[in-house]
Amino acid sequence: MALIEVRNVSKIFGPRPKSVLPLLEAGRSKTEILAETGHGVGLRNINLDIEAGQIFVVMGLSGSGKSTLIRHLNRLIDPTAGEILYEGEDILGYDKNQLIAFRRKKMSMVFQRFGLMPHWTVLENVAFGLKVQGVARAMRRERAAEWLDAVGLAGYEDSYPEELSGGMQQRVGLARALCTDAEVLLMDEAFSALDPLIRSEMQDQLTALQARLHKTIVFITHDLDEALRLGDMIAILKDGELVQAGPPAEILLRPADAYVESFVRDVNRVRVLTADTVMKPPRLRITTENMDEALRQMRASPHDFAYVKVRDGDEERYGVVTQAALEEARRSRASLRDIMCELPSIPLSAPVEDILAVALQADFPVPVINDAGEIKGVVTKKAVIGVISDQAEARAARAEEALSPEEETPPEEEPPPQA
Ligand SMILES: Nc1ncnc2c1ncn2[C@@H]1O[C@H](COP(=O)(O)OP(=O)(O)O)[C@@H](O)[C@H]1O
Ligand SMILES: [Mg+2]
């Protein structure tokens, strides 16, 4: 079960929203519904699962319904139809007190415009959420100072917000949200007002914090680069409809329609896609350096070659061995190390850009290894060429599009030479 489940949620703005639902269900467009009834369609039948510990990004153009969606999660907005479950519990059924507790303990919102109190110090701003929770003063100050430190603002405790830059103010906002220890952080375009350099710093900081905290973060952005940098999952909204939801690689490799394609077309795939998104399972992995056991594993499999890992002092080396070489080695008492064809290895998170040369030059598909040094998959030449040629194809298609109007005008024919 996902931590947050959004089920068939529709939101209509206007005086009699429910009366408009039949039109929505009949599939009438946002524009038609506005023209006929004066009601605005905020969201149309949204279904989403948000897993605990993920950064879940909601992306779309301005007006696509991102803020409307995120505000449903802490019930700043109630849906016209549908339900929202938190840990399986229907949050629409909460009474006023339950809702207050829910917002304090579970859902913490980081606003785009920081929302800091100008006449409070930085430390007081950060500690505010704890005060609301009834935490004692000394404890509040201690925890707030820790979070300020975590976002790189140690030493600014007694400053006032106006003394800080925009980026620093947003870090205070982030520290405040983190300080409440809420399970979910809701971040509505939290970095969009920052200039590019500071924005990129904030993205790094959030990524670093998340590696430590494993919070559930719902992050809204209209920027695909930001979505790709931060998101474990990306949901794309258009005119209040969910057009695609999936991990970044899926969005890039299989855009659901022209709208998504228009976001991803200029992304540099070789830089964004990583080894784990293009690897395949290896056909056979031999999991021992014992020659008898290795041969047994090889004989038991339908394949006649396998990936192996051998320890060489402190280092691990990777390669492939053939069944023939294994049979021979047992007679000649050679070791795996002696008979394997050594291959380079690639970490799971390496961008395709960095593994192109390695994968294209190797004699066999190159092993992809995790932090523990285990072989998790292999990258074939075909896979990396696929990434490059997809991109080349997309470029070529666009170039053709750009040229086609001229092609349609037939070239003027020269008059035939007079005889
Ligand atoms: N309180 C409201 N009253 C009427 N219409 C609204 C209200 N809030 C949002 N909308 C409309 O709902 C749509 C989605 O808006 P919003 O969720 O703010 O988009 P985004 O955050 O993606 O820019 C827009 O057409 C917007 O005009
Ligand atoms: Mg918005």
Short mmCIF file of C-alpha atoms and ligand atoms in Angstrom, two decimals:
data_model
loop_
_atom_site.label_atom_id
_atom_site.label_comp_id
_atom_site.label_asym_id
_atom_site.label_seq_id
_atom_site.Cartn_x
_atom_site.Cartn_y
_atom_site.Cartn_z
CA MET A 1 0.00 0.00 0.00
CA ALA A 2 1.31 3.43 -0.95
CA LEU A 3 1.68 6.05 1.79
CA ILE A 4 -0.58 8.47 -0.07
CA GLU A 5 -3.27 7.28 -2.47
CA VAL A 6 -5.16 9.71 -4.64
CA ARG A 7 -8.29 8.01 -5.97
CA ASN A 8 -10.45 9.38 -8.79
CA VAL A 9 -9.99 12.93 -7.58
CA SER A 10 -11.70 15.69 -9.53
CA LYS A 11 -11.84 19.34 -8.56
CA ILE A 12 -14.15 21.89 -10.10
CA PHE A 13 -14.02 25.57 -9.17
CA GLY A 14 -17.21 27.62 -9.25
CA PRO A 15 -20.52 28.13 -7.46
CA ARG A 16 -22.05 24.69 -8.10
CA PRO A 17 -19.14 22.34 -8.70
CA LYS A 18 -21.02 19.05 -8.25
CA SER A 19 -23.56 19.98 -10.92
CA VAL A 20 -20.71 20.06 -13.43
CA LEU A 21 -19.41 16.55 -12.68
CA PRO A 22 -21.60 14.85 -15.33
CA LEU A 23 -20.04 17.04 -18.02
CA LEU A 24 -16.59 16.16 -16.73
CA GLU A 25 -17.44 12.47 -16.77
CA ALA A 26 -18.84 12.82 -20.30
CA GLY A 27 -15.33 13.84 -21.32
CA ARG A 28 -16.05 17.49 -22.13
CA SER A 29 -12.94 19.64 -22.28
CA LYS A 30 -11.89 22.23 -19.73
CA THR A 31 -12.54 25.00 -22.26
CA GLU A 32 -16.02 23.68 -23.16
CA ILE A 33 -16.98 23.35 -19.51
CA LEU A 34 -15.80 26.87 -18.76
CA ALA A 35 -17.72 28.27 -21.75
CA GLU A 36 -20.93 26.39 -20.96
CA THR A 37 -21.05 26.63 -17.17
CA GLY A 38 -18.51 29.21 -16.05
CA HIS A 39 -16.84 26.56 -13.89
CA GLY A 40 -13.11 25.90 -13.95
CA VAL A 41 -11.75 22.37 -14.10
CA GLY A 42 -8.87 22.13 -11.63
CA LEU A 43 -8.35 18.36 -11.71
CA ARG A 44 -9.94 15.58 -13.71
CA ASN A 45 -10.11 12.06 -12.29
CA ILE A 46 -6.58 11.86 -10.88
CA ASN A 47 -5.20 8.56 -9.61
CA LEU A 48 -1.76 8.46 -8.01
CA ASP A 49 0.20 6.34 -5.57
CA ILE A 50 2.92 8.11 -3.63
CA GLU A 51 5.30 5.70 -1.90
CA ALA A 52 7.01 6.46 1.42
CA GLY A 53 10.62 7.61 1.13
CA GLN A 54 10.27 8.87 -2.43
CA ILE A 55 10.71 12.26 -3.98
CA PHE A 56 7.54 12.40 -6.04
CA VAL A 57 7.62 15.22 -8.56
CA VAL A 58 4.49 16.74 -10.08
CA MET A 59 5.28 18.58 -13.28
CA GLY A 60 3.28 20.55 -15.83
CA LEU A 61 2.86 23.96 -17.40
CA SER A 62 1.42 26.84 -15.43
CA GLY A 63 -2.30 26.31 -14.85
CA SER A 64 -2.10 22.53 -15.30
CA GLY A 65 -3.33 21.86 -11.75
CA LYS A 66 -0.13 21.19 -9.80
CA SER A 67 -0.89 23.47 -6.86
CA THR A 68 -4.49 22.32 -6.80
CA LEU A 69 -3.29 18.73 -6.52
CA ILE A 70 -0.72 19.29 -3.77
CA ARG A 71 -3.22 21.34 -1.73
CA HIS A 72 -5.53 18.34 -1.70
CA LEU A 73 -2.87 16.33 0.12
CA ASN A 74 -3.08 18.42 3.28
CA ARG A 75 -6.70 19.40 2.64
CA LEU A 76 -6.18 23.05 2.00
CA ILE A 77 -8.59 22.08 -0.79
CA ASP A 78 -11.27 19.38 -0.71
CA PRO A 79 -12.08 17.47 -3.90
CA THR A 80 -15.38 17.74 -5.73
CA ALA A 81 -15.23 13.96 -6.17
CA GLY A 82 -12.88 11.15 -5.21
CA GLU A 83 -10.87 10.30 -2.13
CA ILE A 84 -7.43 10.73 -0.62
CA LEU A 85 -5.98 8.05 1.63
CA TYR A 86 -3.04 8.40 3.98
CA GLU A 87 -1.74 5.06 5.25
CA GLY A 88 -5.01 3.68 3.99
CA GLU A 89 -7.08 6.16 6.00
CA ASP A 90 -9.54 8.49 4.31
CA ILE A 91 -8.33 11.98 5.26
CA LEU A 92 -11.55 13.55 3.99
CA GLY A 93 -13.27 12.02 7.01
CA TYR A 94 -11.04 13.89 9.48
CA ASP A 95 -12.71 16.37 11.84
CA LYS A 96 -11.13 19.70 12.68
CA ASN A 97 -8.86 18.39 15.44
CA GLN A 98 -7.72 15.38 13.50
CA LEU A 99 -6.93 17.66 10.59
CA ILE A 100 -4.85 20.01 12.74
CA ALA A 101 -2.88 17.06 14.10
CA PHE A 102 -2.50 15.63 10.59
CA ARG A 103 -1.04 18.88 9.24
CA ARG A 104 1.36 19.21 12.18
CA LYS A 105 2.66 15.68 12.31
CA LYS A 106 2.30 14.33 8.79
CA MET A 107 2.27 17.05 6.15
CA SER A 108 4.59 20.01 6.24
CA MET A 109 4.36 22.60 3.47
CA VAL A 110 7.28 24.62 2.07
CA PHE A 111 5.94 27.59 0.17
CA GLN A 112 7.46 29.25 -2.86
CA ARG A 113 7.60 32.64 -1.20
CA PHE A 114 9.30 31.36 1.94
CA GLY A 115 6.51 32.53 4.29
CA LEU A 116 8.94 33.68 6.97
CA MET A 117 7.94 36.04 9.76
CA PRO A 118 9.98 39.21 9.20
CA HIS A 119 10.12 40.29 12.84
CA TRP A 120 11.24 36.89 14.11
CA THR A 121 14.84 35.70 14.09
CA VAL A 122 15.88 32.88 11.80
CA LEU A 123 15.98 30.49 14.75
CA GLU A 124 12.49 31.51 15.89
CA ASN A 125 11.17 31.03 12.39
CA VAL A 126 12.61 27.53 12.20
CA ALA A 127 11.37 26.61 15.67
CA PHE A 128 7.86 27.86 14.96
CA GLY A 129 6.44 24.49 13.92
CA LEU A 130 7.70 22.93 17.15
CA LYS A 131 6.09 25.65 19.22
CA VAL A 132 2.78 24.77 17.61
CA GLN A 133 3.44 21.14 18.53
CA GLY A 134 3.94 22.15 22.17
CA VAL A 135 7.64 21.27 22.36
CA ALA A 136 9.47 22.98 25.28
CA ARG A 137 11.52 26.08 24.50
CA ALA A 138 15.03 24.72 25.15
CA MET A 139 14.33 21.65 23.04
CA ARG A 140 12.86 23.82 20.26
CA ARG A 141 15.94 25.97 20.10
CA GLU A 142 18.25 22.99 20.10
CA ARG A 143 16.43 21.18 17.31
CA ALA A 144 16.04 24.36 15.23
CA ALA A 145 19.77 25.03 15.53
CA GLU A 146 20.50 21.48 14.34
CA TRP A 147 18.38 21.91 11.24
CA LEU A 148 19.89 25.29 10.47
CA ASP A 149 23.24 23.59 10.60
CA ALA A 150 21.97 20.82 8.31
CA VAL A 151 20.97 23.35 5.63
CA GLY A 152 24.28 25.19 5.95
CA LEU A 153 23.08 28.17 7.98
CA ALA A 154 24.86 27.67 11.29
CA GLY A 155 25.78 31.08 12.65
CA TYR A 156 22.68 32.83 11.31
CA GLU A 157 20.40 31.88 14.21
CA ASP A 158 19.93 35.46 15.44
CA SER A 159 19.73 37.13 12.03
CA TYR A 160 16.44 38.41 10.65
CA PRO A 161 15.09 37.10 7.32
CA GLU A 162 15.60 40.42 5.51
CA GLU A 163 19.32 40.20 6.28
CA LEU A 164 19.55 36.99 4.25
CA SER A 165 19.62 36.41 0.49
CA GLY A 166 16.66 34.76 -1.27
CA GLY A 167 18.43 31.42 -1.37
CA MET A 168 19.25 31.57 2.32
CA GLN A 169 15.67 32.50 3.14
CA GLN A 170 14.46 29.47 1.23
CA ARG A 171 16.88 27.32 3.19
CA VAL A 172 15.34 28.69 6.37
CA GLY A 173 11.94 27.67 4.96
CA LEU A 174 13.30 24.19 4.29
CA ALA A 175 14.82 23.93 7.78
CA ARG A 176 11.48 24.95 9.26
CA ALA A 177 9.64 22.26 7.35
CA LEU A 178 12.23 19.62 8.27
CA CYS A 179 12.29 20.71 11.90
CA THR A 180 8.67 19.69 12.48
CA ASP A 181 9.70 16.12 11.71
CA ALA A 182 6.56 15.72 9.61
CA GLU A 183 6.50 12.54 7.55
CA VAL A 184 5.77 14.27 4.28
CA LEU A 185 7.20 17.50 2.89
CA LEU A 186 5.03 19.29 0.38
CA MET A 187 7.11 21.64 -1.74
CA ASP A 188 5.16 23.81 -4.18
CA GLU A 189 7.64 25.33 -6.64
CA ALA A 190 9.86 25.83 -3.63
CA PHE A 191 12.92 26.63 -5.73
CA SER A 192 11.28 28.35 -8.69
CA ALA A 193 11.85 31.89 -7.45
CA LEU A 194 15.58 31.37 -6.95
CA ASP A 195 18.20 32.34 -9.47
CA PRO A 196 19.69 29.40 -11.37
CA LEU A 197 22.91 29.01 -9.43
CA ILE A 198 21.27 29.07 -6.01
CA ARG A 199 18.51 26.89 -7.31
CA SER A 200 20.97 24.26 -8.39
CA GLU A 201 22.64 24.47 -4.96
CA MET A 202 19.28 23.93 -3.28
CA GLN A 203 18.63 20.89 -5.46
CA ASP A 204 21.98 19.43 -4.41
CA GLN A 205 21.24 20.20 -0.79
CA LEU A 206 17.83 18.56 -0.93
CA THR A 207 19.33 15.49 -2.64
CA ALA A 208 22.02 15.26 0.06
CA LEU A 209 19.50 15.68 2.87
CA GLN A 210 17.21 13.11 1.31
CA ALA A 211 20.01 10.54 1.11
CA ARG A 212 20.18 10.84 4.89
CA LEU A 213 16.51 11.37 5.80
CA HIS A 214 14.49 9.30 3.34
CA LYS A 215 11.50 11.59 3.71
CA THR A 216 8.47 11.42 1.52
CA ILE A 217 8.62 14.59 -0.53
CA VAL A 218 6.01 15.80 -2.97
CA PHE A 219 7.81 18.35 -5.10
CA ILE A 220 6.15 20.58 -7.64
CA THR A 221 7.97 22.15 -10.52
CA HIS A 222 7.36 23.33 -14.07
CA ASP A 223 10.97 22.59 -14.90
CA LEU A 224 11.89 19.22 -16.39
CA ASP A 225 15.57 19.46 -15.49
CA GLU A 226 14.61 19.97 -11.86
CA ALA A 227 12.14 17.08 -12.07
CA LEU A 228 14.80 14.78 -13.50
CA ARG A 229 17.39 15.80 -10.96
CA LEU A 230 15.15 15.27 -7.96
CA GLY A 231 12.42 12.83 -8.84
CA ASP A 232 12.22 9.14 -8.05
CA MET A 233 8.85 9.36 -9.76
CA ILE A 234 7.47 12.05 -12.03
CA ALA A 235 3.79 12.72 -12.66
CA ILE A 236 2.90 15.03 -15.52
CA LEU A 237 -0.28 17.09 -15.50
CA LYS A 238 -1.93 18.80 -18.43
CA ASP A 239 -5.14 20.83 -18.11
CA GLY A 240 -5.90 19.07 -14.83
CA GLU A 241 -5.35 15.61 -16.27
CA LEU A 242 -2.61 13.14 -15.44
CA VAL A 243 -0.94 12.34 -18.74
CA GLN A 244 1.90 10.15 -17.47
CA ALA A 245 3.45 8.98 -14.23
CA GLY A 246 6.62 6.95 -13.97
CA PRO A 247 10.30 6.94 -13.11
CA PRO A 248 12.41 9.54 -14.96
CA ALA A 249 13.90 7.03 -17.40
CA GLU A 250 10.44 5.89 -18.47
CA ILE A 251 9.28 9.46 -19.05
CA LEU A 252 12.36 10.09 -21.16
CA LEU A 253 12.34 6.86 -23.10
CA ARG A 254 8.61 6.44 -23.57
CA PRO A 255 6.82 9.81 -23.45
CA ALA A 256 3.07 9.08 -23.40
CA ASP A 257 2.04 11.79 -25.84
CA ALA A 258 3.12 14.89 -27.71
CA TYR A 259 2.81 17.08 -24.60
CA VAL A 260 5.28 14.96 -22.64
CA GLU A 261 7.45 14.65 -25.73
CA SER A 262 7.60 18.44 -25.92
CA PHE A 263 9.07 18.50 -22.41
CA VAL A 264 11.62 15.78 -23.00
CA ARG A 265 12.68 16.43 -26.57
CA ASP A 266 15.63 18.62 -25.70
CA VAL A 267 16.89 16.61 -22.78
CA ASN A 268 20.31 15.20 -23.30
CA ARG A 269 19.54 11.53 -22.79
CA VAL A 270 23.12 10.35 -22.61
CA ARG A 271 23.65 12.67 -19.68
CA VAL A 272 20.42 11.93 -17.83
CA LEU A 273 20.02 8.19 -18.29
CA THR A 274 22.19 6.04 -16.03
CA ALA A 275 23.65 2.55 -16.36
CA ASP A 276 20.87 0.98 -14.30
CA THR A 277 18.22 2.27 -16.72
CA VAL A 278 19.84 0.73 -19.80
CA MET A 279 21.28 -2.49 -18.37
CA LYS A 280 19.94 -5.98 -18.92
CA PRO A 281 20.18 -8.95 -16.60
CA PRO A 282 23.39 -10.93 -17.25
CA ARG A 283 22.74 -14.31 -18.78
CA LEU A 284 24.67 -16.21 -16.14
CA ARG A 285 26.62 -15.12 -13.10
CA ILE A 286 28.92 -17.55 -11.40
CA THR A 287 28.88 -16.79 -7.71
CA THR A 288 31.97 -18.65 -6.54
CA GLU A 289 35.70 -18.77 -7.15
CA ASN A 290 35.83 -22.47 -6.35
CA MET A 291 36.55 -24.17 -9.66
CA ASP A 292 34.51 -27.34 -9.07
CA GLU A 293 31.53 -25.34 -7.94
CA ALA A 294 31.96 -22.86 -10.82
CA LEU A 295 31.95 -25.68 -13.32
CA ARG A 296 28.91 -27.21 -11.67
CA GLN A 297 27.04 -23.90 -11.98
CA MET A 298 28.09 -23.57 -15.61
CA ARG A 299 27.05 -27.11 -16.49
CA ALA A 300 23.71 -26.64 -14.76
CA SER A 301 22.91 -23.64 -16.93
CA PRO A 302 21.93 -23.59 -20.60
CA HIS A 303 24.62 -20.98 -21.31
CA ASP A 304 28.19 -21.62 -22.31
CA PHE A 305 29.71 -18.50 -20.85
CA ALA A 306 29.21 -16.62 -17.59
CA TYR A 307 30.12 -13.46 -15.71
CA VAL A 308 32.49 -13.88 -12.79
CA LYS A 309 33.91 -11.76 -10.04
CA VAL A 310 37.24 -12.59 -8.45
CA ARG A 311 38.99 -11.05 -5.50
CA ASP A 312 42.50 -9.82 -6.12
CA GLY A 313 43.90 -8.58 -2.81
CA ASP A 314 41.61 -5.70 -1.85
CA GLU A 315 40.31 -5.31 -5.35
CA GLU A 316 37.51 -7.00 -7.19
CA ARG A 317 37.93 -7.89 -10.82
CA TYR A 318 35.25 -8.81 -13.28
CA GLY A 319 35.18 -10.79 -16.45
CA VAL A 320 33.63 -13.61 -18.43
CA VAL A 321 34.64 -17.25 -18.68
CA THR A 322 33.54 -19.84 -21.20
CA GLN A 323 32.52 -23.34 -20.30
CA ALA A 324 35.33 -24.73 -22.46
CA ALA A 325 37.93 -22.69 -20.55
CA LEU A 326 36.47 -23.87 -17.24
CA GLU A 327 36.63 -27.53 -18.26
CA GLU A 328 40.20 -27.07 -19.42
CA ALA A 329 41.20 -25.12 -16.27
CA ARG A 330 40.11 -27.96 -14.04
CA ARG A 331 42.54 -30.28 -15.78
CA SER A 332 45.38 -27.75 -15.78
CA ARG A 333 44.58 -26.48 -12.25
CA ALA A 334 44.32 -22.88 -13.44
CA SER A 335 42.27 -20.35 -11.42
CA LEU A 336 39.29 -18.28 -12.54
CA ARG A 337 41.55 -15.26 -12.55
CA ASP A 338 43.89 -17.01 -15.02
CA ILE A 339 41.24 -17.98 -17.51
CA MET A 340 38.74 -15.14 -17.43
CA CYS A 341 38.57 -12.46 -20.05
CA GLU A 342 38.76 -9.38 -17.89
CA LEU A 343 36.23 -6.59 -18.37
CA PRO A 344 35.89 -3.11 -16.94
CA SER A 345 32.94 -2.50 -14.62
CA ILE A 346 30.43 0.32 -14.40
CA PRO A 347 28.63 1.64 -11.31
CA LEU A 348 24.80 1.60 -11.39
CA SER A 349 24.58 5.38 -11.27
CA ALA A 350 27.05 6.16 -14.07
CA PRO A 351 25.49 8.32 -16.80
CA VAL A 352 25.41 6.73 -20.25
CA GLU A 353 27.66 9.57 -21.40
CA ASP A 354 30.45 8.24 -19.18
CA ILE A 355 30.12 4.61 -20.19
CA LEU A 356 29.86 5.01 -23.96
CA ALA A 357 33.53 4.42 -24.69
CA VAL A 358 33.85 1.55 -22.24
CA ALA A 359 30.77 -0.26 -23.53
CA LEU A 360 31.62 0.25 -27.19
CA GLN A 361 35.23 -0.94 -26.83
CA ALA A 362 34.68 -4.01 -24.66
CA ASP A 363 34.60 -7.51 -26.14
CA PHE A 364 31.50 -8.45 -24.15
CA PRO A 365 28.61 -6.58 -22.53
CA VAL A 366 30.12 -4.72 -19.56
CA PRO A 367 29.08 -5.66 -16.01
CA VAL A 368 27.21 -3.05 -13.95
CA ILE A 369 27.93 -3.30 -10.24
CA ASN A 370 26.33 -1.96 -7.08
CA ASP A 371 28.11 -0.41 -4.08
CA ALA A 372 28.75 -3.87 -2.67
CA GLY A 373 30.52 -4.88 -5.88
CA GLU A 374 27.81 -7.31 -6.99
CA ILE A 375 27.02 -7.64 -10.67
CA LYS A 376 23.47 -6.35 -11.13
CA GLY A 377 23.34 -6.33 -14.91
CA VAL A 378 25.26 -5.80 -18.12
CA VAL A 379 25.33 -2.98 -20.64
CA THR A 380 25.45 -4.05 -24.27
CA LYS A 381 26.76 -2.03 -27.20
CA LYS A 382 23.27 -2.13 -28.63
CA ALA A 383 21.80 -0.52 -25.51
CA VAL A 384 24.10 2.49 -25.57
CA ILE A 385 23.80 2.86 -29.32
CA GLY A 386 20.03 2.77 -28.80
CA VAL A 387 20.20 5.75 -26.47
CA ILE A 388 22.32 7.73 -28.91
CA SER A 389 20.27 6.87 -31.98
CA ASP A 390 16.92 7.58 -30.27
CA GLN A 391 18.22 11.02 -29.63
CA ALA A 392 19.61 11.35 -33.14
CA GLU A 393 16.29 10.18 -34.59
CA ALA A 394 14.37 12.72 -32.55
CA ARG A 395 16.77 15.44 -33.72
CA ALA A 396 16.46 14.35 -37.33
CA ALA A 397 12.66 14.29 -37.08
CA ARG A 398 12.67 17.82 -35.71
CA ALA A 399 15.06 19.04 -38.37
CA GLU A 400 12.76 17.56 -41.00
CA GLU A 401 9.75 19.22 -39.42
CA ALA A 402 11.54 22.53 -39.52
CA LEU A 403 12.43 22.05 -43.17
CA SER A 404 9.21 20.61 -44.50
CA PRO A 405 7.32 23.87 -45.24
CA GLU A 406 10.01 24.80 -47.73
CA GLU A 407 9.93 21.38 -49.32
CA GLU A 408 6.23 21.78 -49.98
CA THR A 409 6.80 24.76 -52.23
CA PRO A 410 7.91 23.19 -55.51
CA PRO A 411 11.12 24.66 -56.84
CA GLU A 412 10.57 26.94 -59.78
CA GLU A 413 11.36 25.16 -62.96
CA GLU A 414 13.71 26.73 -65.36
CA PRO A 415 12.16 27.34 -68.73
CA PRO A 416 13.24 24.71 -71.25
CA PRO A 417 16.05 25.92 -73.43
CA GLN A 418 14.76 27.24 -76.73
CA ALA A 419 15.48 24.96 -79.56
N1 LIG B 1 -9.44 29.04 -6.17
C1 LIG B 1 -9.62 28.89 -7.48
N2 LIG B 1 -10.74 29.34 -8.09
C2 LIG B 1 -10.92 29.18 -9.41
N3 LIG B 1 -10.05 28.60 -10.22
C3 LIG B 1 -8.91 28.13 -9.69
C4 LIG B 1 -8.63 28.26 -8.31
N4 LIG B 1 -7.41 27.69 -8.06
C5 LIG B 1 -6.96 27.25 -9.25
N5 LIG B 1 -7.86 27.51 -10.23
C6 LIG B 1 -7.71 27.11 -11.65
O1 LIG B 1 -7.36 25.76 -11.70
C7 LIG B 1 -6.38 25.52 -12.71
C8 LIG B 1 -5.14 24.93 -12.09
O2 LIG B 1 -4.48 25.90 -11.31
P1 LIG B 1 -3.20 25.60 -10.42
O3 LIG B 1 -3.43 24.35 -9.67
O4 LIG B 1 -2.88 26.80 -9.64
O5 LIG B 1 -2.11 25.34 -11.57
P2 LIG B 1 -0.52 25.26 -11.45
O6 LIG B 1 -0.13 25.18 -10.02
O7 LIG B 1 -0.16 24.02 -12.23
O8 LIG B 1 0.01 26.47 -12.13
C9 LIG B 1 -6.14 26.85 -13.38
O9 LIG B 1 -6.96 26.91 -14.52
C10 LIG B 1 -6.58 27.85 -12.33
O10 LIG B 1 -7.02 29.04 -12.93
MG MG B 2 1.12 26.40 -8.87
#
